[in-house]
Coordinates of C-alpha atoms and ligand atoms in Angstrom, one line a residue:
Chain A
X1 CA 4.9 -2.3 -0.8
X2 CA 2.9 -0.3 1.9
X3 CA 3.8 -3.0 4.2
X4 CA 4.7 -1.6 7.8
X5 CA 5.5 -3.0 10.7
X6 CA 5.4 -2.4 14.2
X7 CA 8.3 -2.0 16.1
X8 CA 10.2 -1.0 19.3
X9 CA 13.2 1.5 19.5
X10 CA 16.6 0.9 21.0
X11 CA 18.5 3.2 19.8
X12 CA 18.3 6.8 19.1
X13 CA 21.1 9.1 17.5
X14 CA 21.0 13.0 16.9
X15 CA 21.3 12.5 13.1
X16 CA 17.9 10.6 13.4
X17 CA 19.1 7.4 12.5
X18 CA 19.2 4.8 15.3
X19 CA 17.7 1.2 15.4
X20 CA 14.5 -0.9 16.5
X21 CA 13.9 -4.5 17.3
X22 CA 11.8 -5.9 15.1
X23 CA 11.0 -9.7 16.2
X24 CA 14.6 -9.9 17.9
X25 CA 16.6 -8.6 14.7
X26 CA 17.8 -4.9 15.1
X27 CA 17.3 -3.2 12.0
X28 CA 18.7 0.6 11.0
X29 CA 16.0 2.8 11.0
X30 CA 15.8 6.5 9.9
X31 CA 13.6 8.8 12.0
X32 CA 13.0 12.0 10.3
X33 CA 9.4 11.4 9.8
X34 CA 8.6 11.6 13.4
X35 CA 8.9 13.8 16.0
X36 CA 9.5 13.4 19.5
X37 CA 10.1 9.7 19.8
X38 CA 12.1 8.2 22.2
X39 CA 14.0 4.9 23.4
X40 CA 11.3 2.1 23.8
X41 CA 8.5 3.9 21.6
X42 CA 7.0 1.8 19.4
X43 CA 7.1 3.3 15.7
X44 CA 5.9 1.7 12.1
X45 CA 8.6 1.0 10.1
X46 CA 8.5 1.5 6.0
X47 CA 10.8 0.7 3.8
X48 CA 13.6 1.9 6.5
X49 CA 11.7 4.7 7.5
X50 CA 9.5 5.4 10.7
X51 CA 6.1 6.7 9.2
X52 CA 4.1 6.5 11.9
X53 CA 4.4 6.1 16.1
X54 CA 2.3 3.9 18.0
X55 CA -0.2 5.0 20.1
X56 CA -0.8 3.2 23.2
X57 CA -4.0 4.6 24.7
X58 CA -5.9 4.2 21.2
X59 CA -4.1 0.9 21.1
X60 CA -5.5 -0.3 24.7
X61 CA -9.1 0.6 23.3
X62 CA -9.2 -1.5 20.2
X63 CA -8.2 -4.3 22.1
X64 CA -10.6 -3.5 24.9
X65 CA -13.6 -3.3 22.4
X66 CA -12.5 -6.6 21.2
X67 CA -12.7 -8.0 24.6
X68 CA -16.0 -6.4 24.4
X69 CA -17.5 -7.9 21.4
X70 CA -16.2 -11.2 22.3
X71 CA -17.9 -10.9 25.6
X72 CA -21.1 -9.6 24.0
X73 CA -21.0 -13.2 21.3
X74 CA -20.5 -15.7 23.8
X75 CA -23.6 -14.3 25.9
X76 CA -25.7 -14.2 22.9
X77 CA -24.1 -18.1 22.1
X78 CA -25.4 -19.1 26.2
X79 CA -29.0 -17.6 25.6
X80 CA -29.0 -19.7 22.1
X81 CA -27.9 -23.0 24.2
X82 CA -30.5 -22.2 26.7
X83 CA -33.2 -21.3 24.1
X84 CA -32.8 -24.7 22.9
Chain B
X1 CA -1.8 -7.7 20.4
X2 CA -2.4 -10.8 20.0
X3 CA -6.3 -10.3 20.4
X4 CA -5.8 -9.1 16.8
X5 CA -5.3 -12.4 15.7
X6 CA -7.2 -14.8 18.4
X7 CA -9.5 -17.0 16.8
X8 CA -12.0 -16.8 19.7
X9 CA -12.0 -13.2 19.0
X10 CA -12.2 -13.4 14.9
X11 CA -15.3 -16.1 15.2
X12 CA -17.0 -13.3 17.4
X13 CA -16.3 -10.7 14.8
X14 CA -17.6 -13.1 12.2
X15 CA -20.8 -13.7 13.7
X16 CA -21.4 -9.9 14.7
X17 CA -21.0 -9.5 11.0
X18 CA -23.2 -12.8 10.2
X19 CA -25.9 -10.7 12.2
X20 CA -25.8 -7.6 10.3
X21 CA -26.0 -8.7 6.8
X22 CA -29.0 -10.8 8.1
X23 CA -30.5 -7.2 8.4
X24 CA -29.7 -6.1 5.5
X25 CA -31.3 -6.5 1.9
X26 CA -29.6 -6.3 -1.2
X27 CA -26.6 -8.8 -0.5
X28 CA -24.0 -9.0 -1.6
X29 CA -22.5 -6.1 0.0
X30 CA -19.4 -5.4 -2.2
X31 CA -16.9 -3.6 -0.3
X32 CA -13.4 -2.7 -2.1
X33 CA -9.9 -2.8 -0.6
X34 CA -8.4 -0.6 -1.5
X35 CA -5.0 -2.0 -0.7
X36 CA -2.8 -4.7 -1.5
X37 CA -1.2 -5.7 1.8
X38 CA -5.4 -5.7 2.6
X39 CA -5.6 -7.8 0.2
X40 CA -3.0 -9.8 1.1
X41 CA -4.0 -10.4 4.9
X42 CA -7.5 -11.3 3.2
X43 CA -6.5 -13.9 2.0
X44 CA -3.8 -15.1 4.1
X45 CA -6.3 -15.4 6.8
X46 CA -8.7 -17.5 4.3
X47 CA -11.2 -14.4 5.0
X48 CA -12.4 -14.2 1.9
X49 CA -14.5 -17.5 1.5
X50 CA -15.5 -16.7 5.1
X51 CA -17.1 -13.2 4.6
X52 CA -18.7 -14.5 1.0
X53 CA -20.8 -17.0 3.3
X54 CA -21.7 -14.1 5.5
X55 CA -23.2 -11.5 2.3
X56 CA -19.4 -9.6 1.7
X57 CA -18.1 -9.8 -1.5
X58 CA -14.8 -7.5 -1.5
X59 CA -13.1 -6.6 -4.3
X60 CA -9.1 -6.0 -4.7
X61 CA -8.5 -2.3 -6.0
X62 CA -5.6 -0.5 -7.6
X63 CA -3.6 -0.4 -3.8
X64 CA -0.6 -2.0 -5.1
X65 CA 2.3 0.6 -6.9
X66 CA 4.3 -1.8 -8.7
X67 CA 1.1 -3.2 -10.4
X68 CA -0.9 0.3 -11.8
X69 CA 2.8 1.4 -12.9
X70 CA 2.5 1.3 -16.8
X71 CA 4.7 -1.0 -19.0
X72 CA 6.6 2.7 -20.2
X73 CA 8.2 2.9 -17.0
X74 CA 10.0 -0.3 -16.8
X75 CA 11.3 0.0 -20.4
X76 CA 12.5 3.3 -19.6
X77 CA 14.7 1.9 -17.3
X78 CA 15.7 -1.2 -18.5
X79 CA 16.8 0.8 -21.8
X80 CA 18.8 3.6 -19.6
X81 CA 21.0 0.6 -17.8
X82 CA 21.1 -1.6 -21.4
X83 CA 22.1 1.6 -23.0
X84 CA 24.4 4.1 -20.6
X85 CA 27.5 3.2 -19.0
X86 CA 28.3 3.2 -15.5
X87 CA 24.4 3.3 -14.2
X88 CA 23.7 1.8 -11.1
X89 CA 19.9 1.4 -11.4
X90 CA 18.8 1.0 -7.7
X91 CA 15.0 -0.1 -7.3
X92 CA 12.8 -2.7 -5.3
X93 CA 12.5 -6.2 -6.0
X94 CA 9.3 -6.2 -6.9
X95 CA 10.2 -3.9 -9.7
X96 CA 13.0 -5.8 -11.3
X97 CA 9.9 -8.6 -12.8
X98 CA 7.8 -7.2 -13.5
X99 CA 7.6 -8.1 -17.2
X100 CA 7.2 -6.0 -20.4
X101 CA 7.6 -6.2 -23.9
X102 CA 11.1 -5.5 -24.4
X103 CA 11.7 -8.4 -21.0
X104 CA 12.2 -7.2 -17.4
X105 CA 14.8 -5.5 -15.6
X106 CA 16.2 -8.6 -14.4
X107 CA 16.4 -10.2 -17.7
X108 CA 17.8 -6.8 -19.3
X109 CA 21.7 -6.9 -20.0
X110 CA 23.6 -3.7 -18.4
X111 CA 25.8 -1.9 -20.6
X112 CA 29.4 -1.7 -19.8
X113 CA 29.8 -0.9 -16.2
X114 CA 26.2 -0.5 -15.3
X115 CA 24.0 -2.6 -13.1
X116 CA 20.7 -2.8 -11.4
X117 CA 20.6 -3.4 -7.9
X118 CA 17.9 -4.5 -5.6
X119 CA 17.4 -2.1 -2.2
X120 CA 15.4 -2.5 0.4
X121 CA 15.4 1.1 1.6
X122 CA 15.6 4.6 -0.6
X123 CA 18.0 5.3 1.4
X124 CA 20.3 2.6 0.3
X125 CA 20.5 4.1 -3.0
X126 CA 21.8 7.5 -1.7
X127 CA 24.7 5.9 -0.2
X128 CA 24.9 4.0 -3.1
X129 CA 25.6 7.0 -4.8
X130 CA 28.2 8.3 -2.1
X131 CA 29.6 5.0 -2.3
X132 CA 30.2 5.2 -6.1
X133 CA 30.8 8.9 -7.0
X134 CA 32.5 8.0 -10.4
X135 CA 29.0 6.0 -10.9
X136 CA 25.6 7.5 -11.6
X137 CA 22.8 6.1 -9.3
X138 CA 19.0 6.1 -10.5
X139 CA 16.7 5.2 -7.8
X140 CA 13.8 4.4 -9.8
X141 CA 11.4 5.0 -7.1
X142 CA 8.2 3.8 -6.9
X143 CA 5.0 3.8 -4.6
X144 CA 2.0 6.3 -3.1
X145 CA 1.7 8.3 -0.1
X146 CA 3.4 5.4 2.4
X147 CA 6.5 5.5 0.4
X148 CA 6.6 9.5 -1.4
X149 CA 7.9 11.1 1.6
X150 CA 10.9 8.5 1.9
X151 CA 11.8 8.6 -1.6
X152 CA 11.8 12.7 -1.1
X153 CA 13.9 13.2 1.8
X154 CA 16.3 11.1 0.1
X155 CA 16.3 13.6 -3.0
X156 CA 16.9 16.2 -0.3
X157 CA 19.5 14.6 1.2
X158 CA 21.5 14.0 -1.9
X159 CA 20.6 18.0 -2.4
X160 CA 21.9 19.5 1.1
X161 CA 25.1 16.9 0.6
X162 CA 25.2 18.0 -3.2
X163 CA 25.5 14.6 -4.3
X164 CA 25.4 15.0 -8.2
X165 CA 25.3 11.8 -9.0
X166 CA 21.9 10.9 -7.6
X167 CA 19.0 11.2 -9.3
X168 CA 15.3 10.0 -9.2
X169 CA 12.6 8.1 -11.7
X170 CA 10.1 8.6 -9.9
X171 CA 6.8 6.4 -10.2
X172 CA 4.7 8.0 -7.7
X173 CA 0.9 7.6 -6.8
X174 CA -1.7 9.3 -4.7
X175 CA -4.7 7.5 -3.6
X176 CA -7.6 9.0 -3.9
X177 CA -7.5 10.3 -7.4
X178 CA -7.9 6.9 -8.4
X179 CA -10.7 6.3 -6.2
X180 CA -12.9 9.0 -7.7
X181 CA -12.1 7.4 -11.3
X182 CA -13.0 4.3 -9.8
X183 CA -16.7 5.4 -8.5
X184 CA -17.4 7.8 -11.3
X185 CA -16.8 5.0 -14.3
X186 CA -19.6 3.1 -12.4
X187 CA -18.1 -0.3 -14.0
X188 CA -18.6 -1.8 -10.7
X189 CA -21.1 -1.4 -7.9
X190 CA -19.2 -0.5 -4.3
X191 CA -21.0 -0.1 -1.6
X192 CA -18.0 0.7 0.4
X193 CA -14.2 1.0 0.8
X194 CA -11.8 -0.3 3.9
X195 CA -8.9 2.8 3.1
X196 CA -5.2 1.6 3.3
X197 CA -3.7 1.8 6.7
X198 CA -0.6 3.0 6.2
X199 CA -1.4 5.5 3.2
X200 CA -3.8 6.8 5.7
X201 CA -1.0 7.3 8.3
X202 CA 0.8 10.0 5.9
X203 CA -2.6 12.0 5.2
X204 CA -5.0 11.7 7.2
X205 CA -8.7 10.8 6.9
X206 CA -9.6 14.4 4.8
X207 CA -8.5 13.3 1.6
X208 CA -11.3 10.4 1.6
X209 CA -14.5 12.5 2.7
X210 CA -15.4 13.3 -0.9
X211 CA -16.3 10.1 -1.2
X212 CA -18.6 10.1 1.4
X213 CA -19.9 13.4 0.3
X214 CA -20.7 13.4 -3.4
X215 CA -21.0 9.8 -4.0
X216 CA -22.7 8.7 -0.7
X217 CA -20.3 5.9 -0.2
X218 CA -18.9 5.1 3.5
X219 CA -15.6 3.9 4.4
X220 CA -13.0 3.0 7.1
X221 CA -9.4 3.5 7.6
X222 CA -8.0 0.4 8.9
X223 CA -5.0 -1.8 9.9
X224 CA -3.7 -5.5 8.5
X225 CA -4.8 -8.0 11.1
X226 CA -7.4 -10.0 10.2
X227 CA -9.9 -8.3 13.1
X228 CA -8.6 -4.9 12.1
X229 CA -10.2 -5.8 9.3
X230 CA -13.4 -7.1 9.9
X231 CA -13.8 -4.6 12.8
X232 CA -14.1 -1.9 9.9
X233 CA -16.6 -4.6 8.4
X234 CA -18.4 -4.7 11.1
X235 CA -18.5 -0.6 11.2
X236 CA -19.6 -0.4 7.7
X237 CA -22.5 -2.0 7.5
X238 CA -23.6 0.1 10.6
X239 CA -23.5 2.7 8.3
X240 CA -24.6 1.2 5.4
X241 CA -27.5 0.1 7.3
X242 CA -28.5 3.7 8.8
X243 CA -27.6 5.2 5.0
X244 CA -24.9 6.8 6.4
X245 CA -22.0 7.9 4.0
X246 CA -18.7 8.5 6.6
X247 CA -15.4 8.2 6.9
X248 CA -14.2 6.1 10.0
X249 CA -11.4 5.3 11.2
X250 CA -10.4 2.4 13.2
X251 CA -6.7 2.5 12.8
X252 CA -6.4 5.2 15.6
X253 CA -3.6 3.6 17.3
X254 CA -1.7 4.3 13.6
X255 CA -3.4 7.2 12.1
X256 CA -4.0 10.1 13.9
X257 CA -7.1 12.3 11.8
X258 CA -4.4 14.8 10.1
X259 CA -2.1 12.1 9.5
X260 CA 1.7 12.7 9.3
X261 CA 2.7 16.7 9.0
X262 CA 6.3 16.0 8.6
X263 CA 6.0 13.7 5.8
X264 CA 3.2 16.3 4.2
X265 CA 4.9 18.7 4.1
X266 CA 8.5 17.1 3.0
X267 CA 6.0 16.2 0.2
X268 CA 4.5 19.9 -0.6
X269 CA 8.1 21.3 -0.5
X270 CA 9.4 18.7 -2.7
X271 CA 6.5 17.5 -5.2
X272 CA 3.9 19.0 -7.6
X273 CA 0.8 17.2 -8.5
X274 CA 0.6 16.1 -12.1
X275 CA -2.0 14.1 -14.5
X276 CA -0.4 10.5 -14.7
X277 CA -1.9 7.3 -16.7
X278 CA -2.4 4.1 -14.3
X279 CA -2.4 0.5 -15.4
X280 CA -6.1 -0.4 -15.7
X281 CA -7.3 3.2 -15.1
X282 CA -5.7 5.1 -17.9
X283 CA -4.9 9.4 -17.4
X284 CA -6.8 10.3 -13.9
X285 CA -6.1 14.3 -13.6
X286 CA -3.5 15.1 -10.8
X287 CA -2.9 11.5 -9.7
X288 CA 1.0 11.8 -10.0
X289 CA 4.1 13.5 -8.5
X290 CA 7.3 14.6 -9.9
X291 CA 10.0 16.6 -8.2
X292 CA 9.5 20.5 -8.1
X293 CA 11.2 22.5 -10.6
X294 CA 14.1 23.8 -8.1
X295 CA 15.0 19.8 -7.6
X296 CA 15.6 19.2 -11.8
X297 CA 19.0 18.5 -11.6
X298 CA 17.7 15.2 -9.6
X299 CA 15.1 13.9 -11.9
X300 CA 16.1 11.0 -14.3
X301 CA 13.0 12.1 -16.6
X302 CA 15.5 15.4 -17.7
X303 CA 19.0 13.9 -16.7
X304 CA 18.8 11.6 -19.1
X305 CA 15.6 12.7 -21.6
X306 CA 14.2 10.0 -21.3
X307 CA 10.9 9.6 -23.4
X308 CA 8.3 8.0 -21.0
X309 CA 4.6 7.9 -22.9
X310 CA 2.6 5.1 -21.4
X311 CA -0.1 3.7 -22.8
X312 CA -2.2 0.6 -21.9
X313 CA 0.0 -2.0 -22.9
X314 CA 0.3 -5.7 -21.5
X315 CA 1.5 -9.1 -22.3
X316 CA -1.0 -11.0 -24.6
X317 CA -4.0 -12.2 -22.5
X318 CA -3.3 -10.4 -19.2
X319 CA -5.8 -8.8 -17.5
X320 CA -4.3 -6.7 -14.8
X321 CA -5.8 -3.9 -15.7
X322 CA -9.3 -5.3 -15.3
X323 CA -7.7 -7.2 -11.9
X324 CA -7.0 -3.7 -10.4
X325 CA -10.7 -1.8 -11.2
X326 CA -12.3 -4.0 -9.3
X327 CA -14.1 -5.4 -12.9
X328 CA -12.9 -8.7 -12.5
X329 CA -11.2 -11.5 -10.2
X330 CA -8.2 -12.8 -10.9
X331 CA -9.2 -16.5 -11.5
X332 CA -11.6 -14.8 -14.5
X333 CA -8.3 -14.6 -16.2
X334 CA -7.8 -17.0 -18.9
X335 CA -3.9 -17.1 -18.0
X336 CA -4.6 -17.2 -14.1
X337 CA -2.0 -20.6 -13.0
X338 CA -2.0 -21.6 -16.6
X339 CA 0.3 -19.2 -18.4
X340 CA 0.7 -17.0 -15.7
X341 CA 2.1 -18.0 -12.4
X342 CA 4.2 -16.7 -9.9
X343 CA 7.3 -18.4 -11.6
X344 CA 6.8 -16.8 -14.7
X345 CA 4.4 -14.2 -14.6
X346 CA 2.6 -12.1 -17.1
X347 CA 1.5 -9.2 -15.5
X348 CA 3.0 -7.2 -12.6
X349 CA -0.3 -8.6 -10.7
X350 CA 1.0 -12.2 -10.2
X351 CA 4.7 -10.4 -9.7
X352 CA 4.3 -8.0 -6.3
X353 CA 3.7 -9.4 -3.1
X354 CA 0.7 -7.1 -3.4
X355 CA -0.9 -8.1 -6.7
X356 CA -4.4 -9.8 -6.0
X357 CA -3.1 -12.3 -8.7
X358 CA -0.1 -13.7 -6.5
X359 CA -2.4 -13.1 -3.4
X360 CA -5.6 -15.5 -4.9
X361 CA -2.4 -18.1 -6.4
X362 CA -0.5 -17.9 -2.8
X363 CA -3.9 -18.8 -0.9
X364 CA -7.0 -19.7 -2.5
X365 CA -5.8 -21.7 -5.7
X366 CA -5.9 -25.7 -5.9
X367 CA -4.9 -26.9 -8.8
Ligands
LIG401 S1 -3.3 -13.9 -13.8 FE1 -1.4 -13.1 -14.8 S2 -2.0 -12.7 -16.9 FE2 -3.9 -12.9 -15.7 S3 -4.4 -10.8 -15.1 FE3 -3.2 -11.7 -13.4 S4 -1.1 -11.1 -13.9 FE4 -2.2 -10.8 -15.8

């Protein structure tokens, strides 16, 4: 029920309705929960509704920290190997 | 994004967490999701089993709407369509089997003219109701703080376009009332909560600090992929290792700290807090909403006196209610893929796509 997904607009009208892509399929979406989006953003979409937008830079540094820890494992694997 | 899913990157995050519970004493560290689309990606990613062979238990907790909803609710509406003409009763799937006493909505047989109708939107039942004006549409709404300030707009809308054939049932649910009830029966040691993402989005990390504060318990807002999820893992037992009772949040790129202040405050113009009885849980003070006084005309409650006085009641056997403290697991049940199955359920557990019952049946069951 609190399912949301990610998705990117395409289409933005003045009585905030307007579409996103979702996965290829355009799907009507109704933007009065947000403010200040525009064509391209990338929004979570509820039940029809944009709850939430997307943001990129806090995005970028999930995904970099995952790079991180990834990083950090396979080191800690090589000194294991070498260990034995 | 696909690093949220990479398996090179989810066997890291596994072993990070491997490393801290080796730190730790008193394992299992029981953590409870609080949410059923968590719960859901749990299992759909077969992290479960994994984290039990690393010292996590996690427990499901009462995150899923259509399953804390009491029995009342659903015979309320199944006897306004089976008794009132011309009703279109517009709710979601989910809604329409759960199953009660007196059947389910989809078994129930509409009076003359009326109907229920699946939607996938709120707003498809307001233009329902423009659609039919010689028709009277009930959205019977349900959902917490993801779906409230959807479900309210819509009652605006139907307001400013004085729509007077629109009306709401509303079964809504805040979050963290529960929560407190939860911690303060002590039925069930937690040692931690990962806070639904997308309730969290709406408002905000505040609303979870008093759990941090007055019972010392740490948590972490997060988001459904699988190394969302065991990044906030990972997190907690940082702080459970220092003794540190926070709120974190690593669903930043969703949640910003104050959450959503449109959809606040459509819900503070709209809503009023009142005590409401959960499935499982029973009464918990100021866990509901209902629609403000000036809105009246749109709630189905008054429009139609209806008589809604729940009570704990179930099928015989089913233990939802237990499912959704935290007490016990699903597979504990005596009817769990016996009696009760997603084919024909018994308890509004096995029916959402949220329910830890359908969840542990979809992924974890072998007959
Ligand atoms: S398995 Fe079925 S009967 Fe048992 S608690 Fe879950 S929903 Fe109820």
């Amino acid at each position: 029920m609190c399912l949301g997904i990610p998705a990117k607009i395409t289409e933005l009208h003045s009585n905030k309705q307007g579409k996103v892509d979702y996965l290829g399929t355009k799907v009507q979406v109704d933007f009065s929960l947000v403010d200040e989006v525009k064509i391209n953003d990338w929004v979570i979409v509820h039940a029809g509704f944009a709850i939430a937008k997307l943001n990129e830079t806090e995005a970028q540094e999930t995904m970099a920290l995952l790079r991180e820890y990834a990083q950090f494992v396979s080191t800690i694997d090589k000194s294991k190997k070498q260990n034995e | 994004m696909n690093e949220l899913r990479n398996r090179q990157v989810i066997s890291s995050l596994l072993e990070i967490i491997a490393h801290k519970t080796a730190t730790l004493s008193n394992l299992p560290i029981r953590i409870m999701e609080v949410c059923g689309t968590h719960t859901m990606s749990i299992h759909r990613h077969g992290l479960r089993p994994l984290l039990e062979e690393r010292g996590i238990e996690m427990l499901s907790g009462p995150g899923c709407p259509v399953c804390i909803t009491p029995d009342a609710y659903h015979e309320a509406a199944i006897k306004l369509v089976s008794t009132n003409s011309n009703i279109i009763l517009a709710t979601f799937g989910d809604m329409t089997r759960v199953p009660t006493r007196v059947g389910s909505l989809q078994t129930a047989i509409p009076a003359a003219g009326s109907q229920v109708k699946i939607v996938y939107s709120p707003i498809e039942s307001l233009n329902l109701a423009k659609a039919h004006p010689e028709q009277e549409v009930v959205f019977f709404g349900v959902g917490f703080e993801t779906t409230i300030p959807s479900i309210a707009l819509c009652v605006k809308k139907a307001k400013e376009e004085r729509l007077s054939n629109y009306s709401l049932l509303s079964a809504l649910w805040i979050i963290p009332p529960p929560l407190r009830a939860i911690v303060s029966s002590q039925d069930t040691k937690i040692d931690a909560f990962l806070y639904p993402g997308h309730v969290s989005a709406i408002i905000g990390e505040a609303p979870y600090q008093f759990l941090a504060d007055e019972f010392n318990i740490p948590g972490a807002i997060t988001g459904f992929e699988p190394a969302d999820i065991l990044l906030a893992i990972s997190s907690l037992l940082d702080l459970i290792k220092k003794g540190r009772a926070e709120v974190i949040n690593e669903y930043r790129r969703v949640v910003a700290p104050q959450g959503n202040p449109q959809a606040l405050q459509i819900m503070a113009e709209m809503l009023v807090e009142k005590d409401a009885f959960w499935r499982g849980l029973g009464y918990i003070p100021q866990s509901g909403l209902k629609l403000k006084d000036n809105y009246q005309e749109y709630d189905a409650e008054i429009k139609f006196s209806l008589e809604i006085s729940p009570e704990e009641t179930h099928l015989p056997g089913c233990r939802c209610g237990e499912v959704l403290r935290g007490k016990i697991s699903p597979s504990s049940c005596p009817l769990f893929g016996q009696a009760c199955t997603p084919a024909s359920p018994q308890g509004p557990c096995m029916v959402s796509f949220e329910g830890a019952c359908l969840a542990f049946y979809k992924y974890d069951y072998q007959n």
